[in-house]
Amino acid sequence: MIRAINGVVIRFFFLVLLQVLVLNNIQWSGYLNPYLYVWFILMLPFETPNWLLLVFSFILGFSIDAFSNTWGMHSAACVLMGFVRPYLLKIIAPREGYDTSVQPVLRDFNLEWIIKYSLILIFIHHFALFYIEVFKFSMFFHTLLRVIISSLFTFVLVIISQFIIYRR
Amino acid sequence: MRNLLKLLYAYHFLLLFIALEIICAIFLFRYNNYHSASFASTSKAISGTFYKQVTDFRVYLSLRETNDALAKENALLRNYLKNNYNTFDTTRIHVRDSAFSQLYHYQEAKVINNSVNKQYNYITLNKGKNHGIKPDMAVIGPNGIVGVVDGVSENFANVVSLLNLKFKVSAKLKKHNYLGSVIWEGKDYEYCTLNDIPQHVVLQKGDTVVTTGFSESFPEGEVIGTVEDFNMKDGNFYHIDIKISTVFKSLQYVSIVEDLKKSEEIQLEKLKEND
């Protein structure tokens, strides 16, 4: 338990710093804004209580906001993502349910499940974030294109990180 | 209370989500210039639409008072209209010419009351004593004679219309210079009668009848009308129907004729009578 908490805390700081110091400075052509920090929400253990999930999401988004001076945007998107996660997990649950020992990584699940799980949550987060940032619907499809491209890119980064960290 | 707590617990996930999103929204709109401006303009547009509806409704309720106020204002403004005022323009145009001395002076006047359907028709004009109008002045219209001034007040003149049983004017046929007198028999406002033309005169329909300038104030040669029909009554004279050239039904502006040498003429004629 203590190890799990340590892991969560370390991951939190690592991802926030990575996002703020490195990834926020990478902006390819305005269409590509990877937000890898959401991996933190994806990687939270299955047995995390729902309310704690929301609180973690809020703190995570708020930290990013604090560093990038975008008050409220990342927090709102993260809280939405955290809100959706339990329902999504229920929908795509395997027949035998979730084992407490497993983590939502490629090591423990097949690729189809990982794609469903990560891509949907990432897309929801990016969708909320980008539209809150633009805050108008006059450029709806332009924004949607940015959402899709950035989501795919973040997803690829998530998969790569999983390969690096949780090798079989 | 217990149930309320139960309810809160049952929905704690959703409630927490809503609370956190509200906090996010507060941060979003408070610390981001673009978002707060956008939020302000949108909310102002919504409240503006709402207030407009309310105002429209309120205006509708007070429509009666507004109407009353407008009617009052209309009445007030109408009092200032030029039509309501008689002109005090009494300037007279005298043509000074050493070779010809002016015999008649013409003055424009507007018909403000008129009738054609009585036996004794009178016309009221908007010029009176103030403008130098006196009784017995002749009144002519754009197409022919109209009548003779009967009585005058300060600003108005009463005119005995040609369509009046009292009216009588000496007239002649333009072609022959035979004298007669024109009267109106009270039948038709478009026709009057020329009497006292002897039967040996050859008449034609369409002959013009004009004034003579003998008795009344009419200048010589003012058109009265054209011969429409004639027949021989018992006696030596024709009974001639004349189509009046003045259209009395649509009479608007007339000229009042002042005979500048009339007093001289009357004086001379009186002198003779005294002999």
PDB file of N, CA, C and O in Angstrom, chain B residues 118-181:
ATOM      1  N   LYS B 118     -76.993  75.220 -53.337  1.00  0.00           N
ATOM      2  CA  LYS B 118     -78.117  76.008 -52.810  1.00  0.00           C
ATOM      3  C   LYS B 118     -78.629  76.950 -53.895  1.00  0.00           C
ATOM      4  O   LYS B 118     -78.061  77.027 -54.986  1.00  0.00           O
ATOM      5  N   GLN B 119     -79.676  77.656 -53.553  1.00  0.00           N
ATOM      6  CA  GLN B 119     -80.171  78.666 -54.493  1.00  0.00           C
ATOM      7  C   GLN B 119     -79.349  79.949 -54.368  1.00  0.00           C
ATOM      8  O   GLN B 119     -79.150  80.647 -55.341  1.00  0.00           O
ATOM      9  N   TYR B 120     -78.895  80.247 -53.156  1.00  0.00           N
ATOM     10  CA  TYR B 120     -78.068  81.431 -52.927  1.00  0.00           C
ATOM     11  C   TYR B 120     -76.693  80.944 -52.450  1.00  0.00           C
ATOM     12  O   TYR B 120     -76.476  80.744 -51.263  1.00  0.00           O
ATOM     13  N   ASN B 121     -75.815  80.736 -53.378  1.00  0.00           N
ATOM     14  CA  ASN B 121     -74.495  80.215 -53.029  1.00  0.00           C
ATOM     15  C   ASN B 121     -73.516  81.347 -52.771  1.00  0.00           C
ATOM     16  O   ASN B 121     -73.495  82.344 -53.504  1.00  0.00           O
ATOM     17  N   TYR B 122     -72.752  81.190 -51.715  1.00  0.00           N
ATOM     18  CA  TYR B 122     -71.737  82.185 -51.367  1.00  0.00           C
ATOM     19  C   TYR B 122     -70.379  81.488 -51.278  1.00  0.00           C
ATOM     20  O   TYR B 122     -70.285  80.302 -50.967  1.00  0.00           O
ATOM     21  N   ILE B 123     -69.353  82.275 -51.500  1.00  0.00           N
ATOM     22  CA  ILE B 123     -67.991  81.761 -51.379  1.00  0.00           C
ATOM     23  C   ILE B 123     -67.271  82.613 -50.335  1.00  0.00           C
ATOM     24  O   ILE B 123     -67.460  83.827 -50.308  1.00  0.00           O
ATOM     25  N   THR B 124     -66.480  81.989 -49.478  1.00  0.00           N
ATOM     26  CA  THR B 124     -65.696  82.743 -48.513  1.00  0.00           C
ATOM     27  C   THR B 124     -64.225  82.694 -48.917  1.00  0.00           C
ATOM     28  O   THR B 124     -63.710  81.626 -49.255  1.00  0.00           O
ATOM     29  N   LEU B 125     -63.584  83.853 -48.886  1.00  0.00           N
ATOM     30  CA  LEU B 125     -62.163  83.933 -49.246  1.00  0.00           C
ATOM     31  C   LEU B 125     -61.350  84.330 -48.025  1.00  0.00           C
ATOM     32  O   LEU B 125     -61.881  84.923 -47.080  1.00  0.00           O
ATOM     33  N   ASN B 126     -60.054  84.026 -48.070  1.00  0.00           N
ATOM     34  CA  ASN B 126     -59.213  84.295 -46.902  1.00  0.00           C
ATOM     35  C   ASN B 126     -58.559  85.672 -46.942  1.00  0.00           C
ATOM     36  O   ASN B 126     -57.520  85.876 -46.376  1.00  0.00           O
ATOM     37  N   LYS B 127     -59.166  86.625 -47.638  1.00  0.00           N
ATOM     38  CA  LYS B 127     -58.653  87.997 -47.628  1.00  0.00           C
ATOM     39  C   LYS B 127     -59.789  88.917 -47.211  1.00  0.00           C
ATOM     40  O   LYS B 127     -60.950  88.666 -47.558  1.00  0.00           O
ATOM     41  N   GLY B 128     -59.453  89.962 -46.479  1.00  0.00           N
ATOM     42  CA  GLY B 128     -60.516  90.861 -46.014  1.00  0.00           C
ATOM     43  C   GLY B 128     -60.055  92.295 -45.983  1.00  0.00           C
ATOM     44  O   GLY B 128     -59.153  92.692 -46.730  1.00  0.00           O
ATOM     45  N   LYS B 129     -60.679  93.044 -45.085  1.00  0.00           N
ATOM     46  CA  LYS B 129     -60.387  94.473 -44.970  1.00  0.00           C
ATOM     47  C   LYS B 129     -58.883  94.728 -44.834  1.00  0.00           C
ATOM     48  O   LYS B 129     -58.354  95.670 -45.399  1.00  0.00           O
ATOM     49  N   ASN B 130     -58.236  93.885 -44.043  1.00  0.00           N
ATOM     50  CA  ASN B 130     -56.802  94.076 -43.814  1.00  0.00           C
ATOM     51  C   ASN B 130     -56.010  94.040 -45.097  1.00  0.00           C
ATOM     52  O   ASN B 130     -54.907  94.566 -45.178  1.00  0.00           O
ATOM     53  N   HIS B 131     -56.532  93.343 -46.074  1.00  0.00           N
ATOM     54  CA  HIS B 131     -55.808  93.217 -47.344  1.00  0.00           C
ATOM     55  C   HIS B 131     -56.354  94.191 -48.379  1.00  0.00           C
ATOM     56  O   HIS B 131     -56.024  94.088 -49.553  1.00  0.00           O
ATOM     57  N   GLY B 132     -57.221  95.074 -47.972  1.00  0.00           N
ATOM     58  CA  GLY B 132     -57.722  96.087 -48.889  1.00  0.00           C
ATOM     59  C   GLY B 132     -58.919  95.642 -49.707  1.00  0.00           C
ATOM     60  O   GLY B 132     -59.204  96.220 -50.758  1.00  0.00           O
ATOM     61  N   ILE B 133     -59.597  94.609 -49.250  1.00  0.00           N
ATOM     62  CA  ILE B 133     -60.760  94.124 -49.999  1.00  0.00           C
ATOM     63  C   ILE B 133     -61.984  94.951 -49.587  1.00  0.00           C
ATOM     64  O   ILE B 133     -62.198  95.222 -48.406  1.00  0.00           O
ATOM     65  N   LYS B 134     -62.752  95.383 -50.597  1.00  0.00           N
ATOM     66  CA  LYS B 134     -63.970  96.156 -50.322  1.00  0.00           C
ATOM     67  C   LYS B 134     -65.141  95.480 -51.017  1.00  0.00           C
ATOM     68  O   LYS B 134     -64.938  94.719 -51.958  1.00  0.00           O
ATOM     69  N   PRO B 135     -66.351  95.775 -50.593  1.00  0.00           N
ATOM     70  CA  PRO B 135     -67.527  95.230 -51.285  1.00  0.00           C
ATOM     71  C   PRO B 135     -67.560  95.669 -52.740  1.00  0.00           C
ATOM     72  O   PRO B 135     -66.975  96.704 -53.103  1.00  0.00           O
ATOM     73  N   ASP B 136     -68.229  94.880 -53.538  1.00  0.00           N
ATOM     74  CA  ASP B 136     -68.432  95.108 -54.973  1.00  0.00           C
ATOM     75  C   ASP B 136     -67.190  94.870 -55.824  1.00  0.00           C
ATOM     76  O   ASP B 136     -67.213  95.142 -57.018  1.00  0.00           O
ATOM     77  N   MET B 137     -66.124  94.400 -55.243  1.00  0.00           N
ATOM     78  CA  MET B 137     -64.984  94.013 -56.082  1.00  0.00           C
ATOM     79  C   MET B 137     -65.317  92.716 -56.803  1.00  0.00           C
ATOM     80  O   MET B 137     -66.008  91.853 -56.274  1.00  0.00           O
ATOM     81  N   ALA B 138     -64.797  92.586 -57.995  1.00  0.00           N
ATOM     82  CA  ALA B 138     -65.050  91.381 -58.784  1.00  0.00           C
ATOM     83  C   ALA B 138     -64.083  90.278 -58.381  1.00  0.00           C
ATOM     84  O   ALA B 138     -62.979  90.538 -57.930  1.00  0.00           O
ATOM     85  N   VAL B 139     -64.543  89.030 -58.528  1.00  0.00           N
ATOM     86  CA  VAL B 139     -63.689  87.892 -58.241  1.00  0.00           C
ATOM     87  C   VAL B 139     -63.668  87.010 -59.475  1.00  0.00           C
ATOM     88  O   VAL B 139     -64.727  86.639 -60.000  1.00  0.00           O
ATOM     89  N   ILE B 140     -62.479  86.725 -59.964  1.00  0.00           N
ATOM     90  CA  ILE B 140     -62.383  85.850 -61.134  1.00  0.00           C
ATOM     91  C   ILE B 140     -61.470  84.681 -60.814  1.00  0.00           C
ATOM     92  O   ILE B 140     -60.556  84.777 -60.007  1.00  0.00           O
ATOM     93  N   GLY B 141     -61.778  83.558 -61.461  1.00  0.00           N
ATOM     94  CA  GLY B 141     -60.992  82.345 -61.246  1.00  0.00           C
ATOM     95  C   GLY B 141     -60.047  82.125 -62.401  1.00  0.00           C
ATOM     96  O   GLY B 141     -59.927  82.968 -63.287  1.00  0.00           O
ATOM     97  N   PRO B 142     -59.367  81.027 -62.413  1.00  0.00           N
ATOM     98  CA  PRO B 142     -58.408  80.756 -63.498  1.00  0.00           C
ATOM     99  C   PRO B 142     -59.075  80.583 -64.852  1.00  0.00           C
ATOM    100  O   PRO B 142     -58.450  80.829 -65.875  1.00  0.00           O
ATOM    101  N   ASN B 143     -60.349  80.174 -64.858  1.00  0.00           N
ATOM    102  CA  ASN B 143     -61.001  79.919 -66.138  1.00  0.00           C
ATOM    103  C   ASN B 143     -62.043  80.964 -66.504  1.00  0.00           C
ATOM    104  O   ASN B 143     -62.420  81.084 -67.651  1.00  0.00           O
ATOM    105  N   GLY B 144     -62.523  81.714 -65.500  1.00  0.00           N
ATOM    106  CA  GLY B 144     -63.567  82.684 -65.811  1.00  0.00           C
ATOM    107  C   GLY B 144     -64.034  83.362 -64.546  1.00  0.00           C
ATOM    108  O   GLY B 144     -63.406  83.220 -63.496  1.00  0.00           O
ATOM    109  N   ILE B 145     -65.146  84.102 -64.668  1.00  0.00           N
ATOM    110  CA  ILE B 145     -65.580  84.887 -63.513  1.00  0.00           C
ATOM    111  C   ILE B 145     -66.144  83.984 -62.431  1.00  0.00           C
ATOM    112  O   ILE B 145     -66.606  82.867 -62.713  1.00  0.00           O
ATOM    113  N   VAL B 146     -66.057  84.466 -61.198  1.00  0.00           N
ATOM    114  CA  VAL B 146     -66.530  83.674 -60.068  1.00  0.00           C
ATOM    115  C   VAL B 146     -67.676  84.383 -59.352  1.00  0.00           C
ATOM    116  O   VAL B 146     -68.693  83.766 -59.046  1.00  0.00           O
ATOM    117  N   GLY B 147     -67.534  85.679 -59.092  1.00  0.00           N
ATOM    118  CA  GLY B 147     -68.601  86.384 -58.398  1.00  0.00           C
ATOM    119  C   GLY B 147     -68.179  87.776 -58.004  1.00  0.00           C
ATOM    120  O   GLY B 147     -67.192  88.304 -58.516  1.00  0.00           O
ATOM    121  N   VAL B 148     -68.920  88.334 -57.079  1.00  0.00           N
ATOM    122  CA  VAL B 148     -68.659  89.701 -56.631  1.00  0.00           C
ATOM    123  C   VAL B 148     -68.609  89.710 -55.108  1.00  0.00           C
ATOM    124  O   VAL B 148     -69.425  89.063 -54.456  1.00  0.00           O
ATOM    125  N   VAL B 149     -67.644  90.470 -54.565  1.00  0.00           N
ATOM    126  CA  VAL B 149     -67.516  90.546 -53.113  1.00  0.00           C
ATOM    127  C   VAL B 149     -68.759  91.230 -52.548  1.00  0.00           C
ATOM    128  O   VAL B 149     -69.191  92.270 -53.027  1.00  0.00           O
ATOM    129  N   ASP B 150     -69.296  90.595 -51.496  1.00  0.00           N
ATOM    130  CA  ASP B 150     -70.515  91.114 -50.898  1.00  0.00           C
ATOM    131  C   ASP B 150     -70.196  91.825 -49.586  1.00  0.00           C
ATOM    132  O   ASP B 150     -70.421  93.009 -49.424  1.00  0.00           O
ATOM    133  N   GLY B 151     -69.675  91.090 -48.652  1.00  0.00           N
ATOM    134  CA  GLY B 151     -69.330  91.704 -47.377  1.00  0.00           C
ATOM    135  C   GLY B 151     -67.914  91.312 -46.994  1.00  0.00           C
ATOM    136  O   GLY B 151     -67.411  90.264 -47.409  1.00  0.00           O
ATOM    137  N   VAL B 152     -67.260  92.178 -46.210  1.00  0.00           N
ATOM    138  CA  VAL B 152     -65.895  91.855 -45.798  1.00  0.00           C
ATOM    139  C   VAL B 152     -65.775  91.995 -44.289  1.00  0.00           C
ATOM    140  O   VAL B 152     -66.419  92.855 -43.676  1.00  0.00           O
ATOM    141  N   SER B 153     -64.976  91.157 -43.712  1.00  0.00           N
ATOM    142  CA  SER B 153     -64.596  91.325 -42.310  1.00  0.00           C
ATOM    143  C   SER B 153     -63.107  91.631 -42.288  1.00  0.00           C
ATOM    144  O   SER B 153     -62.511  91.889 -43.339  1.00  0.00           O
ATOM    145  N   GLU B 154     -62.498  91.562 -41.108  1.00  0.00           N
ATOM    146  CA  GLU B 154     -61.085  91.927 -41.019  1.00  0.00           C
ATOM    147  C   GLU B 154     -60.224  91.055 -41.930  1.00  0.00           C
ATOM    148  O   GLU B 154     -59.346  91.545 -42.624  1.00  0.00           O
ATOM    149  N   ASN B 155     -60.513  89.747 -41.899  1.00  0.00           N
ATOM    150  CA  ASN B 155     -59.629  88.820 -42.614  1.00  0.00           C
ATOM    151  C   ASN B 155     -60.326  87.983 -43.681  1.00  0.00           C
ATOM    152  O   ASN B 155     -59.669  87.205 -44.350  1.00  0.00           O
ATOM    153  N   PHE B 156     -61.628  88.148 -43.795  1.00  0.00           N
ATOM    154  CA  PHE B 156     -62.347  87.306 -44.745  1.00  0.00           C
ATOM    155  C   PHE B 156     -63.273  88.141 -45.616  1.00  0.00           C
ATOM    156  O   PHE B 156     -63.677  89.243 -45.238  1.00  0.00           O
ATOM    157  N   ALA B 157     -63.569  87.575 -46.765  1.00  0.00           N
ATOM    158  CA  ALA B 157     -64.495  88.241 -47.677  1.00  0.00           C
ATOM    159  C   ALA B 157     -65.569  87.246 -48.088  1.00  0.00           C
ATOM    160  O   ALA B 157     -65.276  86.073 -48.338  1.00  0.00           O
ATOM    161  N   ASN B 158     -66.802  87.738 -48.146  1.00  0.00           N
ATOM    162  CA  ASN B 158     -67.915  86.916 -48.581  1.00  0.00           C
ATOM    163  C   ASN B 158     -68.244  87.287 -50.014  1.00  0.00           C
ATOM    164  O   ASN B 158     -68.374  88.473 -50.337  1.00  0.00           O
ATOM    165  N   VAL B 159     -68.341  86.284 -50.866  1.00  0.00           N
ATOM    166  CA  VAL B 159     -68.499  86.549 -52.290  1.00  0.00           C
ATOM    167  C   VAL B 159     -69.833  85.979 -52.745  1.00  0.00           C
ATOM    168  O   VAL B 159     -70.147  84.821 -52.474  1.00  0.00           O
ATOM    169  N   VAL B 160     -70.602  86.814 -53.443  1.00  0.00           N
ATOM    170  CA  VAL B 160     -71.819  86.316 -54.087  1.00  0.00           C
ATOM    171  C   VAL B 160     -71.378  85.549 -55.317  1.00  0.00           C
ATOM    172  O   VAL B 160     -70.805  86.096 -56.243  1.00  0.00           O
ATOM    173  N   SER B 161     -71.617  84.271 -55.280  1.00  0.00           N
ATOM    174  CA  SER B 161     -71.165  83.427 -56.378  1.00  0.00           C
ATOM    175  C   SER B 161     -72.012  83.682 -57.617  1.00  0.00           C
ATOM    176  O   SER B 161     -73.131  84.205 -57.540  1.00  0.00           O
ATOM    177  N   LEU B 162     -71.449  83.317 -58.758  1.00  0.00           N
ATOM    178  CA  LEU B 162     -72.246  83.343 -59.993  1.00  0.00           C
ATOM    179  C   LEU B 162     -73.462  82.437 -59.835  1.00  0.00           C
ATOM    180  O   LEU B 162     -74.522  82.683 -60.406  1.00  0.00           O
ATOM    181  N   LEU B 163     -73.308  81.415 -59.003  1.00  0.00           N
ATOM    182  CA  LEU B 163     -74.405  80.485 -58.760  1.00  0.00           C
ATOM    183  C   LEU B 163     -75.269  81.015 -57.614  1.00  0.00           C
ATOM    184  O   LEU B 163     -75.419  80.378 -56.586  1.00  0.00           O
ATOM    185  N   ASN B 164     -75.811  82.202 -57.816  1.00  0.00           N
ATOM    186  CA  ASN B 164     -76.652  82.812 -56.785  1.00  0.00           C
ATOM    187  C   ASN B 164     -77.769  83.548 -57.516  1.00  0.00           C
ATOM    188  O   ASN B 164     -77.528  84.273 -58.488  1.00  0.00           O
ATOM    189  N   LEU B 165     -78.993  83.366 -57.041  1.00  0.00           N
ATOM    190  CA  LEU B 165     -80.128  83.971 -57.753  1.00  0.00           C
ATOM    191  C   LEU B 165     -80.041  85.498 -57.744  1.00  0.00           C
ATOM    192  O   LEU B 165     -80.631  86.167 -58.578  1.00  0.00           O
ATOM    193  N   LYS B 166     -79.259  86.060 -56.779  1.00  0.00           N
ATOM    194  CA  LYS B 166     -79.136  87.516 -56.712  1.00  0.00           C
ATOM    195  C   LYS B 166     -78.129  88.061 -57.727  1.00  0.00           C
ATOM    196  O   LYS B 166     -78.057  89.251 -57.955  1.00  0.00           O
ATOM    197  N   PHE B 167     -77.318  87.140 -58.252  1.00  0.00           N
ATOM    198  CA  PHE B 167     -76.197  87.592 -59.086  1.00  0.00           C
ATOM    199  C   PHE B 167     -76.693  87.992 -60.482  1.00  0.00           C
ATOM    200  O   PHE B 167     -77.521  87.335 -61.088  1.00  0.00           O
ATOM    201  N   LYS B 168     -76.127  89.092 -60.919  1.00  0.00           N
ATOM    202  CA  LYS B 168     -76.455  89.527 -62.283  1.00  0.00           C
ATOM    203  C   LYS B 168     -75.263  90.284 -62.821  1.00  0.00           C
ATOM    204  O   LYS B 168     -74.668  91.098 -62.105  1.00  0.00           O
ATOM    205  N   VAL B 169     -74.858  89.975 -64.048  1.00  0.00           N
ATOM    206  CA  VAL B 169     -73.708  90.662 -64.614  1.00  0.00           C
ATOM    207  C   VAL B 169     -73.997  90.976 -66.077  1.00  0.00           C
ATOM    208  O   VAL B 169     -74.634  90.193 -66.779  1.00  0.00           O
ATOM    209  N   SER B 170     -73.561  92.147 -66.501  1.00  0.00           N
ATOM    210  CA  SER B 170     -73.791  92.481 -67.912  1.00  0.00           C
ATOM    211  C   SER B 170     -72.758  91.759 -68.758  1.00  0.00           C
ATOM    212  O   SER B 170     -71.583  91.668 -68.371  1.00  0.00           O
ATOM    213  N   ALA B 171     -73.190  91.202 -69.878  1.00  0.00           N
ATOM    214  CA  ALA B 171     -72.318  90.365 -70.690  1.00  0.00           C
ATOM    215  C   ALA B 171     -72.574  90.626 -72.154  1.00  0.00           C
ATOM    216  O   ALA B 171     -73.550  91.261 -72.525  1.00  0.00           O
ATOM    217  N   LYS B 172     -71.655  90.117 -72.944  1.00  0.00           N
ATOM    218  CA  LYS B 172     -71.832  90.276 -74.392  1.00  0.00           C
ATOM    219  C   LYS B 172     -71.272  89.044 -75.086  1.00  0.00           C
ATOM    220  O   LYS B 172     -70.472  88.297 -74.515  1.00  0.00           O
ATOM    221  N   LEU B 173     -71.721  88.893 -76.333  1.00  0.00           N
ATOM    222  CA  LEU B 173     -71.126  87.845 -77.151  1.00  0.00           C
ATOM    223  C   LEU B 173     -69.833  88.384 -77.715  1.00  0.00           C
ATOM    224  O   LEU B 173     -69.785  89.488 -78.240  1.00  0.00           O
ATOM    225  N   LYS B 174     -68.786  87.614 -77.604  1.00  0.00           N
ATOM    226  CA  LYS B 174     -67.484  88.124 -77.991  1.00  0.00           C
ATOM    227  C   LYS B 174     -67.440  88.480 -79.474  1.00  0.00           C
ATOM    228  O   LYS B 174     -66.795  89.443 -79.884  1.00  0.00           O
ATOM    229  N   LYS B 175     -68.197  87.683 -80.276  1.00  0.00           N
ATOM    230  CA  LYS B 175     -68.152  87.890 -81.716  1.00  0.00           C
ATOM    231  C   LYS B 175     -68.880  89.159 -82.151  1.00  0.00           C
ATOM    232  O   LYS B 175     -68.431  89.882 -83.014  1.00  0.00           O
ATOM    233  N   HIS B 176     -70.046  89.414 -81.493  1.00  0.00           N
ATOM    234  CA  HIS B 176     -70.934  90.448 -82.019  1.00  0.00           C
ATOM    235  C   HIS B 176     -70.952  91.716 -81.192  1.00  0.00           C
ATOM    236  O   HIS B 176     -71.445  92.735 -81.656  1.00  0.00           O
ATOM    237  N   ASN B 177     -70.514  91.637 -79.958  1.00  0.00           N
ATOM    238  CA  ASN B 177     -70.606  92.768 -79.047  1.00  0.00           C
ATOM    239  C   ASN B 177     -72.042  93.145 -78.698  1.00  0.00           C
ATOM    240  O   ASN B 177     -72.291  94.262 -78.262  1.00  0.00           O
ATOM    241  N   TYR B 178     -72.977  92.222 -78.899  1.00  0.00           N
ATOM    242  CA  TYR B 178     -74.345  92.505 -78.470  1.00  0.00           C
ATOM    243  C   TYR B 178     -74.450  92.310 -76.965  1.00  0.00           C
ATOM    244  O   TYR B 178     -73.982  91.332 -76.424  1.00  0.00           O
ATOM    245  N   LEU B 179     -75.113  93.301 -76.340  1.00  0.00           N
ATOM    246  CA  LEU B 179     -75.181  93.263 -74.886  1.00  0.00           C
ATOM    247  C   LEU B 179     -76.333  92.399 -74.401  1.00  0.00           C
ATOM    248  O   LEU B 179     -77.378  92.336 -75.015  1.00  0.00           O
ATOM    249  N   GLY B 180     -76.092  91.780 -73.263  1.00  0.00           N
ATOM    250  CA  GLY B 180     -77.164  91.055 -72.591  1.00  0.00           C
ATOM    251  C   GLY B 180     -76.853  91.018 -71.128  1.00  0.00           C
ATOM    252  O   GLY B 180     -75.937  91.682 -70.653  1.00  0.00           O
ATOM    253  N   SER B 181     -77.602  90.204 -70.394  1.00  0.00           N
ATOM    254  CA  SER B 181     -77.261  90.058 -68.979  1.00  0.00           C
ATOM    255  C   SER B 181     -77.299  88.579 -68.608  1.00  0.00           C
ATOM    256  O   SER B 181     -78.161  87.830 -69.059  1.00  0.00           O
TER     257      SER B 181
END
